[in-house]
Coordinates of C-alpha atoms in Angstrom, one line a residue:
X28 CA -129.6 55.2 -51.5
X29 CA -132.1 55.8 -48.4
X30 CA -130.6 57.6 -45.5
X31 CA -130.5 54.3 -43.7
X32 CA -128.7 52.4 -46.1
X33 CA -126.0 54.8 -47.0
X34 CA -125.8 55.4 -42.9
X35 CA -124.8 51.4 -42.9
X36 CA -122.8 51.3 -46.2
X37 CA -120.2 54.3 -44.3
X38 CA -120.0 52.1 -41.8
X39 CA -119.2 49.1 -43.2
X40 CA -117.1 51.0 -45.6
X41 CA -114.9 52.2 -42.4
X42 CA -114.7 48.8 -40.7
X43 CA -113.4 47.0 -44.2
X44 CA -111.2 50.1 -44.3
X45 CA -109.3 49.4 -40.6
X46 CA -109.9 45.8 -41.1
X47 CA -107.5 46.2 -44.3
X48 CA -105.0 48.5 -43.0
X49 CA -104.4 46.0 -40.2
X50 CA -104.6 42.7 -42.0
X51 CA -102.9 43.1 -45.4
X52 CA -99.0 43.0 -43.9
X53 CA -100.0 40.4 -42.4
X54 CA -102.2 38.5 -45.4
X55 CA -99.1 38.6 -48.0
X56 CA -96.5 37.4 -45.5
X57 CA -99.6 34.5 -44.8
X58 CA -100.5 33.9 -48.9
X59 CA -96.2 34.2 -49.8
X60 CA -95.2 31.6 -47.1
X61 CA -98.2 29.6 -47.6
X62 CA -97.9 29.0 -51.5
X63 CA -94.0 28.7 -50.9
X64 CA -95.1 25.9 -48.5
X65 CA -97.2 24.0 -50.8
X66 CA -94.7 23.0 -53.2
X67 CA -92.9 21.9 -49.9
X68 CA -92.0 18.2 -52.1
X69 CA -90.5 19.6 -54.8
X70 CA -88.6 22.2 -53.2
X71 CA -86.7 19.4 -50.3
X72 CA -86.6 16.9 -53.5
X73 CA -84.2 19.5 -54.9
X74 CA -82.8 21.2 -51.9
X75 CA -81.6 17.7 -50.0
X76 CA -81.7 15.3 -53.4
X77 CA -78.3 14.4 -52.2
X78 CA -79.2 13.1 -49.0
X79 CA -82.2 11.3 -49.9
X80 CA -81.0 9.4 -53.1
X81 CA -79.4 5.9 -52.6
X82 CA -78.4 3.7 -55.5
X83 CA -80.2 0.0 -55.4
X84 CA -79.3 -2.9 -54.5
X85 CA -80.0 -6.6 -53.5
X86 CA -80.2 -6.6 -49.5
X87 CA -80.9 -3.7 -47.0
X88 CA -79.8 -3.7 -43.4
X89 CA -82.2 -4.4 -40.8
X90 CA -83.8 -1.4 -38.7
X91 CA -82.0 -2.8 -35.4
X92 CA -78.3 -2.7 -37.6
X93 CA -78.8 0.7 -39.3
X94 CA -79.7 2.3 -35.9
X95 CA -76.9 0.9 -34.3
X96 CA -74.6 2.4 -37.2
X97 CA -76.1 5.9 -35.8
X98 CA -75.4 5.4 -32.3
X99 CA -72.1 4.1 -32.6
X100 CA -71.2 7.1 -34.8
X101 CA -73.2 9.5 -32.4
X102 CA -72.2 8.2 -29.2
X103 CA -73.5 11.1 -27.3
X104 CA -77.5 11.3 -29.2
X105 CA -80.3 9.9 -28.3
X106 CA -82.1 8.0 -30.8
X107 CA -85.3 9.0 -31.1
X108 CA -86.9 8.0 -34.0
X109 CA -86.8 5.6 -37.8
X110 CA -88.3 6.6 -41.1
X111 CA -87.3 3.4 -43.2
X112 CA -86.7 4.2 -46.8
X113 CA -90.0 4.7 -48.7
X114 CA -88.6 3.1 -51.8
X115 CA -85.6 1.5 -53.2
X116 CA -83.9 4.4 -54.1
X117 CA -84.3 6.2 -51.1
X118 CA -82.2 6.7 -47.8
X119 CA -83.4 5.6 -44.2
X120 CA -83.8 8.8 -41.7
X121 CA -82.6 8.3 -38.4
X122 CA -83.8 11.1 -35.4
X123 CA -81.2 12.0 -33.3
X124 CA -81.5 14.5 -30.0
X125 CA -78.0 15.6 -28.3
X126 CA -78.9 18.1 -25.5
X127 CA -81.3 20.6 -27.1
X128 CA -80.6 20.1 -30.3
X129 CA -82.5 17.1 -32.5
X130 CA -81.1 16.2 -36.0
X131 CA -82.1 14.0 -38.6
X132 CA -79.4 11.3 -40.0
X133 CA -80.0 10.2 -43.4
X134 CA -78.4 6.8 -43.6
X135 CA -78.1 4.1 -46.5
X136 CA -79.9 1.4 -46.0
X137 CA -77.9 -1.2 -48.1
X138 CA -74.7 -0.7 -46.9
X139 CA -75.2 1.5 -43.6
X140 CA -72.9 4.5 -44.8
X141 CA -74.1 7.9 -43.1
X142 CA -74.8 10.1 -46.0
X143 CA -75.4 13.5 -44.3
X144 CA -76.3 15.0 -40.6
X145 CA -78.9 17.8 -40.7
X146 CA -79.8 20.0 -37.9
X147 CA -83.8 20.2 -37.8
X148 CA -83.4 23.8 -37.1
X149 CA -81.7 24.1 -40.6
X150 CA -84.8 22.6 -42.6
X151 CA -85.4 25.6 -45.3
X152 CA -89.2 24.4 -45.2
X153 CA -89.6 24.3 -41.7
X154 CA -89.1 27.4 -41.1
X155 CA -91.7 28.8 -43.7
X156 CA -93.8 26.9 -42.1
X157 CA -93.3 28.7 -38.6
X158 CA -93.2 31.7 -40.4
X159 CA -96.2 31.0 -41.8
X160 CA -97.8 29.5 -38.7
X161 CA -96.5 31.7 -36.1
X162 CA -94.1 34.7 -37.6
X163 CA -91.5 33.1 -35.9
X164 CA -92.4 34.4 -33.0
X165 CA -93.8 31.5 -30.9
X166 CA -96.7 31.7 -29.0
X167 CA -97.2 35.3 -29.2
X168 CA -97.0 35.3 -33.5
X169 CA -99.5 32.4 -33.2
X170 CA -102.1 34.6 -31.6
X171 CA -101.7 36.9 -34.0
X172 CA -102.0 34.8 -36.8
X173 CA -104.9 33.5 -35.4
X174 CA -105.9 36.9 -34.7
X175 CA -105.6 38.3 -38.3
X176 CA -107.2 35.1 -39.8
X177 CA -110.3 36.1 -37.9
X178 CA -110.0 39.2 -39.1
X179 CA -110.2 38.2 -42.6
X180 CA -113.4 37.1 -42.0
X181 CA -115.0 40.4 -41.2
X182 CA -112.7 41.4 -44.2
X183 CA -114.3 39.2 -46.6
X184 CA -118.4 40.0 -45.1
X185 CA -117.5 43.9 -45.0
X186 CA -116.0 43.9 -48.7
X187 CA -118.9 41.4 -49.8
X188 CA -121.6 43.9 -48.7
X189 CA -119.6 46.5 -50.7
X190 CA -119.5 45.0 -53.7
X191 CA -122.7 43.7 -54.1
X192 CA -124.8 45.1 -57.1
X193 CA -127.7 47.4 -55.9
X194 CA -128.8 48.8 -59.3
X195 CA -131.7 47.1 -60.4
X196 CA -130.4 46.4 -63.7
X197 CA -127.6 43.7 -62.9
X198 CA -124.1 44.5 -64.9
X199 CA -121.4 41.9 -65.2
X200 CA -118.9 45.0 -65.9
X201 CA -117.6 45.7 -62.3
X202 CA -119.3 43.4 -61.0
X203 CA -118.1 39.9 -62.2
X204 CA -115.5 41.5 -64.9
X205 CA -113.2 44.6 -64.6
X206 CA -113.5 47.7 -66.6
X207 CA -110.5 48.3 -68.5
X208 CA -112.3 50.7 -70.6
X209 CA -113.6 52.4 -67.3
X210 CA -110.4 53.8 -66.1
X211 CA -109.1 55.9 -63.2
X212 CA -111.1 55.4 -60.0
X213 CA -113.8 53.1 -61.5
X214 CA -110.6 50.4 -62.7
X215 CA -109.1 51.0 -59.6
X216 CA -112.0 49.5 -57.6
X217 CA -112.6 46.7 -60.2
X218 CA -108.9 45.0 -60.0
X219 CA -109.7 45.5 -55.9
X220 CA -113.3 44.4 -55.9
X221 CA -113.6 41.9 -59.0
X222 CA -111.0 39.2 -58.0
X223 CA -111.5 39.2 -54.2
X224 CA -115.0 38.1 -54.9
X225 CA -114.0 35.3 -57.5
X226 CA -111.2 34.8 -54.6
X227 CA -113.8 34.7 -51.8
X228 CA -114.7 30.6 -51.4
X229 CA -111.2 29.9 -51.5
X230 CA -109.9 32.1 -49.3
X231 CA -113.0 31.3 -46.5
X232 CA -111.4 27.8 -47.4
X233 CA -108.3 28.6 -46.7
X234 CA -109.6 30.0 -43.2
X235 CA -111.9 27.3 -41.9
X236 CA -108.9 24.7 -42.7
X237 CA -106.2 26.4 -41.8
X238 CA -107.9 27.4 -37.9
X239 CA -108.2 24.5 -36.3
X240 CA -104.2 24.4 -36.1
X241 CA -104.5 27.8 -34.4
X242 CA -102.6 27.7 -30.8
X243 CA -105.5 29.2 -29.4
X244 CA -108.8 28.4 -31.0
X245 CA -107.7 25.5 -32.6
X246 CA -107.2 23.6 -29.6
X247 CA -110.7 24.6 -27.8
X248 CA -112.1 23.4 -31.2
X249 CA -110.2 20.3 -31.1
X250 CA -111.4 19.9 -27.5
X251 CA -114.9 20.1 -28.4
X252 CA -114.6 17.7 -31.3
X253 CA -113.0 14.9 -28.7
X254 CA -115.9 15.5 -26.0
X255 CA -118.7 15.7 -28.2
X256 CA -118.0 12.3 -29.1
X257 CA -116.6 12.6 -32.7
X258 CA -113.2 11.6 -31.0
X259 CA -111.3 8.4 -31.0
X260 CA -114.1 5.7 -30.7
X261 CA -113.2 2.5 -28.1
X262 CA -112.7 0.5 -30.7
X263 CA -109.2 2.0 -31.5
X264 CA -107.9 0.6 -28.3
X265 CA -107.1 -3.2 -27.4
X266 CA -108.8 -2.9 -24.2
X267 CA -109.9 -0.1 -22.1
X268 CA -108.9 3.6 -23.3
X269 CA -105.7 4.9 -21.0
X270 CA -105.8 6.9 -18.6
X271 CA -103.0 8.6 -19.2
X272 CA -102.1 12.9 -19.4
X273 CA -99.7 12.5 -22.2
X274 CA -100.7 13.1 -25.7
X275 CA -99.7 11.9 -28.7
X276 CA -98.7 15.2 -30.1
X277 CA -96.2 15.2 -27.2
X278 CA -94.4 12.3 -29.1
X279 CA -93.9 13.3 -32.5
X280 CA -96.0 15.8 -35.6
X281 CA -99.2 13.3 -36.0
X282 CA -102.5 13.9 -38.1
X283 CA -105.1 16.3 -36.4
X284 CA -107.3 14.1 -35.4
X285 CA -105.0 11.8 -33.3
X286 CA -103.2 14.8 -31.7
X287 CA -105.0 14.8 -28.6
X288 CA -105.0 10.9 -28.5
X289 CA -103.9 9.4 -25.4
X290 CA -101.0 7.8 -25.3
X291 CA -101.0 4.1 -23.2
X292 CA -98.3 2.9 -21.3
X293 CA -96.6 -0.7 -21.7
X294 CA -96.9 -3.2 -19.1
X295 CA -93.7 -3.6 -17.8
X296 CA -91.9 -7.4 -16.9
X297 CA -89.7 -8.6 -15.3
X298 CA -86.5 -9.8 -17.6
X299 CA -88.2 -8.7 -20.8
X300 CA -86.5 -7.1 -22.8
X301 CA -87.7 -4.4 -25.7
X302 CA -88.6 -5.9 -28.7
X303 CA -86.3 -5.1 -32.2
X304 CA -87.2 -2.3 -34.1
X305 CA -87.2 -5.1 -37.0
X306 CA -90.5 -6.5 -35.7
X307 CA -92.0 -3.1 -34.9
X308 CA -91.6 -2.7 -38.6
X309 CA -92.4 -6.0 -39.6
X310 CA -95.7 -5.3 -37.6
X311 CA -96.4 -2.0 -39.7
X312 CA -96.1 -3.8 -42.6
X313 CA -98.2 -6.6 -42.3
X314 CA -101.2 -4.3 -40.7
X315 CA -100.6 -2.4 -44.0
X316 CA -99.1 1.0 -43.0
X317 CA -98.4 3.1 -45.9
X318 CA -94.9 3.9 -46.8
X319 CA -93.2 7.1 -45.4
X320 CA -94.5 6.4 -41.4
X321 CA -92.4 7.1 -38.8
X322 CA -91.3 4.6 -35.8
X323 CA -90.8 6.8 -32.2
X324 CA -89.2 5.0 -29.6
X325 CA -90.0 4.8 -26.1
X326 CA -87.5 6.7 -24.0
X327 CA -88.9 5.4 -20.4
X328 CA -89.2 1.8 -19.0
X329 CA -93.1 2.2 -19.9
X330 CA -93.0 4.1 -23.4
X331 CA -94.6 2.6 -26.1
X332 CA -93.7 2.7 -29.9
X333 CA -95.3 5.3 -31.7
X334 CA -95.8 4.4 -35.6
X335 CA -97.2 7.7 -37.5
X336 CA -97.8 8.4 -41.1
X337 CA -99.2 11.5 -42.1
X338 CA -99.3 10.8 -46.2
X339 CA -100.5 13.2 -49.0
X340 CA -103.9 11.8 -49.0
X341 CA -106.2 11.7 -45.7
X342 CA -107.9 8.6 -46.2
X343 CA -104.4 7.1 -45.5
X344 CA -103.2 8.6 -42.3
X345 CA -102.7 6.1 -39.1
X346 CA -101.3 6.4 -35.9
X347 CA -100.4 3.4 -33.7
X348 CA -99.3 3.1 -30.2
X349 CA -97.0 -0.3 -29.6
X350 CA -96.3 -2.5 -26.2
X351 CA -92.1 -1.8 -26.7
X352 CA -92.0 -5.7 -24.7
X353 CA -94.3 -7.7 -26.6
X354 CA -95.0 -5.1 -29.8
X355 CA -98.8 -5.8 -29.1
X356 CA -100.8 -3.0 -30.7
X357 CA -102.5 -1.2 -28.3
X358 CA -103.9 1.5 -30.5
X359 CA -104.7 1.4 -34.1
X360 CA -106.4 5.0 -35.1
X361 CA -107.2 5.8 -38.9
X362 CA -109.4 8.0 -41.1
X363 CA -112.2 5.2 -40.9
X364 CA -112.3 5.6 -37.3
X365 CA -112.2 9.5 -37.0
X366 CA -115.3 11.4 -36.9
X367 CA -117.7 12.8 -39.3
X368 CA -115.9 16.6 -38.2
X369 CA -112.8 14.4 -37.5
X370 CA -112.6 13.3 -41.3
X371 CA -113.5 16.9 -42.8
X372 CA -111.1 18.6 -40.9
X373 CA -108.6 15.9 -41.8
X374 CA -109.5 16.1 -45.7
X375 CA -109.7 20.0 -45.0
X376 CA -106.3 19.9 -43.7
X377 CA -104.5 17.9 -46.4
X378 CA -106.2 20.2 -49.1
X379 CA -105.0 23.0 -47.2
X380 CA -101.3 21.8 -47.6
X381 CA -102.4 20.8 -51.2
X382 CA -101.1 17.2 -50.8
X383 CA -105.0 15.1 -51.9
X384 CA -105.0 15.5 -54.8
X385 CA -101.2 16.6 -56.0
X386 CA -100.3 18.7 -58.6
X387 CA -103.4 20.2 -59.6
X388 CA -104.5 21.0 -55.6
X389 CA -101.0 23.0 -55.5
X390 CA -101.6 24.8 -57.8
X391 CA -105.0 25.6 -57.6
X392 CA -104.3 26.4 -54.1
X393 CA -101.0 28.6 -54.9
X394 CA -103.3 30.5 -57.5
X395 CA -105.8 31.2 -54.9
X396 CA -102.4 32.7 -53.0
X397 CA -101.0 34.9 -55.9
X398 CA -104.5 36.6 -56.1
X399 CA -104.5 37.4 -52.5
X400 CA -101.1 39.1 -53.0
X401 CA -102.7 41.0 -55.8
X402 CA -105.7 41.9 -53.9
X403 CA -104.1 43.1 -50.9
X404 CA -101.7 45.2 -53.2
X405 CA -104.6 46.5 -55.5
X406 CA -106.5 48.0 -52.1
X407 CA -103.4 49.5 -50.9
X408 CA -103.0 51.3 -54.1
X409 CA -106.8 52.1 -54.1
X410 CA -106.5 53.2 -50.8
X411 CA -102.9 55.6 -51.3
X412 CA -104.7 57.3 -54.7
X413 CA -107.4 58.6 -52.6
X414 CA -105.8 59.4 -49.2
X415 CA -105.8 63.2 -48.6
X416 CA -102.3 64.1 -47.3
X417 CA -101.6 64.6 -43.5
X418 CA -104.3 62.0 -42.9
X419 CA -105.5 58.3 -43.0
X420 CA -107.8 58.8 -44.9
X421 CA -110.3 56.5 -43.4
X422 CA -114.4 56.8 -44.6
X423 CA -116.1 58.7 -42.1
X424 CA -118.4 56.5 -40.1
X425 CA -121.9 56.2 -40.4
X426 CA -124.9 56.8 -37.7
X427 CA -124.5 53.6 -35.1
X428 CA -128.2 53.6 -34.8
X429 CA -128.3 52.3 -38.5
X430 CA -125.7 49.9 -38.5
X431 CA -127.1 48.1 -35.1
X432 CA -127.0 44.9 -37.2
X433 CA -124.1 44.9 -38.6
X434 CA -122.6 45.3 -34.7
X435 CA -124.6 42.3 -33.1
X436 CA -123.2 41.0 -36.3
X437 CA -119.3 41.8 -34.6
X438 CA -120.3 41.0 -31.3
X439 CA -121.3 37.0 -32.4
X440 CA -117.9 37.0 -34.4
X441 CA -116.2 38.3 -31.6
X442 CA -118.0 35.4 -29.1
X443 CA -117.2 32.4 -31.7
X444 CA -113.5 34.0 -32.2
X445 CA -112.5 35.3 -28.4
X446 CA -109.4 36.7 -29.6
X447 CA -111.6 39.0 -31.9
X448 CA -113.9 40.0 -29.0
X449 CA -110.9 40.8 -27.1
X450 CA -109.7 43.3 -29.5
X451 CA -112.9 44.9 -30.2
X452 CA -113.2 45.9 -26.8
X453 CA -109.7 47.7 -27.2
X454 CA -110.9 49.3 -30.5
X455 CA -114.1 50.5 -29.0
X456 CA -111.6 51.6 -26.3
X457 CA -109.1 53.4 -27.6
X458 CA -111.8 55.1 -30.0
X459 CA -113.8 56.4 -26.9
X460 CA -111.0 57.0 -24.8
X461 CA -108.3 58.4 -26.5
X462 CA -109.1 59.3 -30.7
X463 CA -112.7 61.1 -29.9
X464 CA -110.9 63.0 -27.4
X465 CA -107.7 63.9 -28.9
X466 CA -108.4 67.2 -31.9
X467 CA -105.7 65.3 -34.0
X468 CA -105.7 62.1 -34.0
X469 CA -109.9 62.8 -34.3
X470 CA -109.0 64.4 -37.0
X471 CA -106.2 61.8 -38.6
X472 CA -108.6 59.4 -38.1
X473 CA -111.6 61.1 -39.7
X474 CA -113.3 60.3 -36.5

C-alpha cells in the first residue's frame, strides 16, 4: 500500500475497532430480542392458547352486552377498549384500566363467560419488545438504542472499507467465501469479514426500518414527513382537519404513519346520548375494516371512538376517528392515503416485524439475526486472539491528515444522527483531554 492509503486504512481500522467494542453487547441483546420478537404469533398462540380459544357456536353476544359482563364483574375498571373476536373460534378482548394498572379481559363471546384476566405488564412478548426497543430502561435505554443503531452504521462503512479486495487479481476465497483451508488468523478474519458482508443489506435494512420508531430521531423524522406534506392528506377528514394537540398515539399503539394524527373532538348535544358500541362495530364492518382492529372509547364528554388495526400486511392498516353521539366518521386514514415515504416506511415497518409476507419474512429476517449473533461473536474472538495482555489492544491510529475524508465523512453522520455528533464530541474529548495525557491509559489505549 502507498503511505497514504495505509495512513487511512489504520484509521479506519481503529474506528471499526472502538465502534465494535462499544456496539456488540448491545447488537446481540438487539439481534436475540429482535428474532425472539418476530415469531411474536406463534409464541402468544402457544403461551395464552387457553385464553384465546372459544368453542363455536350459533349466536354471539352483542359488543354493548359482553362489555357490560366486564364492568359488572370489574366494578372498579375503567373500560377502555373492544377487540371483537377475529374468528369463530376466538375470544373477545376487553381493555380494562384500575388506577395504574390496565389489563386485558379475554371474554367469550357466545356465552359472555370471562375466560382469564391478564395484567398488560405480564405479556411475555411485550416485554421483549421493550427490551428490545428500550433495554427496559425507558427513555434513557431508548437513546441508547438509538444511539448504537447509529453506530452500526459507521460499523458497517468502516468494516466495508476493510474488507474490500485491493489485489488486482479479484479472489472469491476471503473475499465472498471463507478459507477453511487457510487457518489460524487468515480463518479467523474470514468467519468475521465473509458473512457480515453477505449480512450487510439486511442489516442496513434492519436499521433504516427499525429508526424511525427511535424516541429521538424517529420522531423529528416523523415530523418532517407530516410537514413536508407526505402527511395525512385533507381528504381523510369529513370536513376541515382539527385543531386539536392530542395525537392519536396518545389513544392507543396505531400504525406509524397515523401516529401523529390529530385526533377531532365530537360535537357535543344536548340529551344525546353515546351511541352502542354495536353500531361502532356495525360501522367498521360495513366500511370494510379488516378483522383484529381495535375499538377505544372516548373517556370525556368530547372523545371520539378510535377504531385501529394494525394487521400483518401494510396495505391493510386503517385508523378511524368516530363522533361517540352520532358515530359519524370523522377520519378515515389508510395505506392509500399515506404518503410516498408514508407507505415505505409503513411496508418497511411490517417487514421489520416480519408480518408482509409471513412465514418466509420471519425467517429470512431471524436468519439475518442469528448471523449478527455470529458476527459479533466471531470479532470478539478475532479481536481476544490478538490482544496483547495488559492492554486493549486497539490498532494504532493513522496520520489525521490522511484520513480527512473519512472525518468529514463522521462529521455528516454525526449532523443526520445528532445523538452521534453528540458523542463524537465526547470521544474527541476524552481522547484530547484525558487518554493523550494520561502515560497509561495512552498506553492501554495504544493512543
Amino acid at each position: 500500500m502507498k503511505k497514504k492509503t495505509t495512513e487511512l486504512y489504520k484509521t479506519i481500522w481503529r474506528w471499526h475497532f472502538y465502534a465494535g467494542i462499544f456496539v456488540a453487547p448491545f447488537l446481540i441483546v438487539l439481534a436475540i430480542t429482535g428474532g425472539t420478537y418476530l415469531f411474536k404469533p406463534q409464541i402468544e398462540q402457544a403461551l395464552y392458547h387457553s385464553y384465546y380459544e372459544v368453542k363455536e357456536e350459533s349466536t354471539k353476544m352483542d359488543a354493548d352486552a359482553q362489555v357490560a359482563v366486564v364492568q359488572k364483574q370489574y366494578p372498579e375498571g375503567t373500560v377502555t377498549s373492544f377487540k371483537p373476536s377475529s374468528s369463530p373460534t376466538r375470544s373477545s378482548e376487553v381493555g380494562l384500566a384500575e388506577g395504574d394498572a390496565t389489563y386485558t379481559v379475554f371474554l367469550n363471546p357466545y356465552n359472555g363467560e370471562v375466560i382469564k384476566k391478564l395484567d398488560n405488564h405480564d405479556r411475555i412478548m411485550d416485554r421483549i419488545e421493550e427490551l428490545h426497543g428500550e433495554l427496559m430502561v425507558g427513555t434513557w435505554g431508548d437513546r441508547l438504542v438509538e444511539l448504537v443503531t447509529c453506530w452500526v452504521i459507521v460499523l458497517i462503512i468502516t468494516g466495508v472499507y476493510l474488507w474490500f479486495p485491493r489485489k488486482s487479481k479479484k479472489e472469491k476465497g476471503g473475499t465472498f467465501l471463507i478459507r477453511f483451508n487457510k487457518g489460524g488468523r487468515a480463518l479467523r478474519r474470514d468467519l468475521h469479514a465473509v458473512p457480515a458482508v453477505w449480512l450487510t443489506a439486511g442489516i442496513v435494512f434492519l436499521i433504516a426500518t427499525g429508526l424511525p420508531w427511535s424516541g429521538f430521531w424517529g420522531t423529528n423524522f416523523q415530523s418532517i414527513v407530516t410537514n413536508t406534506g407526505q402527511g395525512y392528506p385533507p381528504s381523510i377528514w369529513t370536513g376541515n382537519p382539527p385543531d386539536s394537540v392530542t395525537q392519536t398515539k396518545d389513544l392507543t399503539k396505531v400504525p406509524w404513519a397515523a401516529e401523529t394524527l390529530e385526533v377531532p373532538k365530537s360535537t357535543v348535544i344536548p340529551n344525546y346520548e353515546r351511541v352502542s358500541l354495536t353500531t361502532i362495530e356495525e360501522n367498521a364492518e360495513k366500511r370494510g375494516v379488516p378483522e383484529g382492529y381495535k375499538i377505544v372509547m372516548p373517556q370525556t364528554a368530547e372523545g371520539v371512538y378510535t377504531i385501529s388495526a394494525f394487521p400483518n400486511k401494510a396495505q391493510d392498516e386503517v385508523t378511524m376517528h368516530l363522533d361517540q353521539y352520532t358515530g359519524a366518521v370523522l377520519t378515515d386514514y389508510r395505506y392509500d392515503n399515506y404518503g410516498w415515504m408514508g407507505k415505505a416506511i409503513a411496508l418497511g415497518i411490517t417487514l421489520h416485524k416480519g408480518t408482509q409476507f409471513g412465514l418466509i419474512n420471519q425467517l429470512i429476517s431471524v436468519l439475518i439475526c442469528i448471523g449478527i449473533v455470529l458476527v459479533v461473536c466471531s470479532g470478539i474472538y478475532l479481536w481476544w486472539k490478538r490482544k496483547p495482555s495488559h492492554q486493549l489492544g486497539a490498532p494504532k491510529s493513522g496520520s489525521a491528515r490522511h484520513a480527512y475524508g473519512f472525518y468529514i465523512l463522521l462529521v455528516v453522520l454525526g449532523i443526520i444522527f445528532p445523538l452521534v455528533g453528540l458523542s463524537l464530541i465526547v470521544i474527541f474529548l476524552l481522547d484530547f483531554l484525558v487518554i493523550r495525557r494520561v502515560a497509561k491509559l495512552k498506553k492501554f489505549f495504544n493512543a
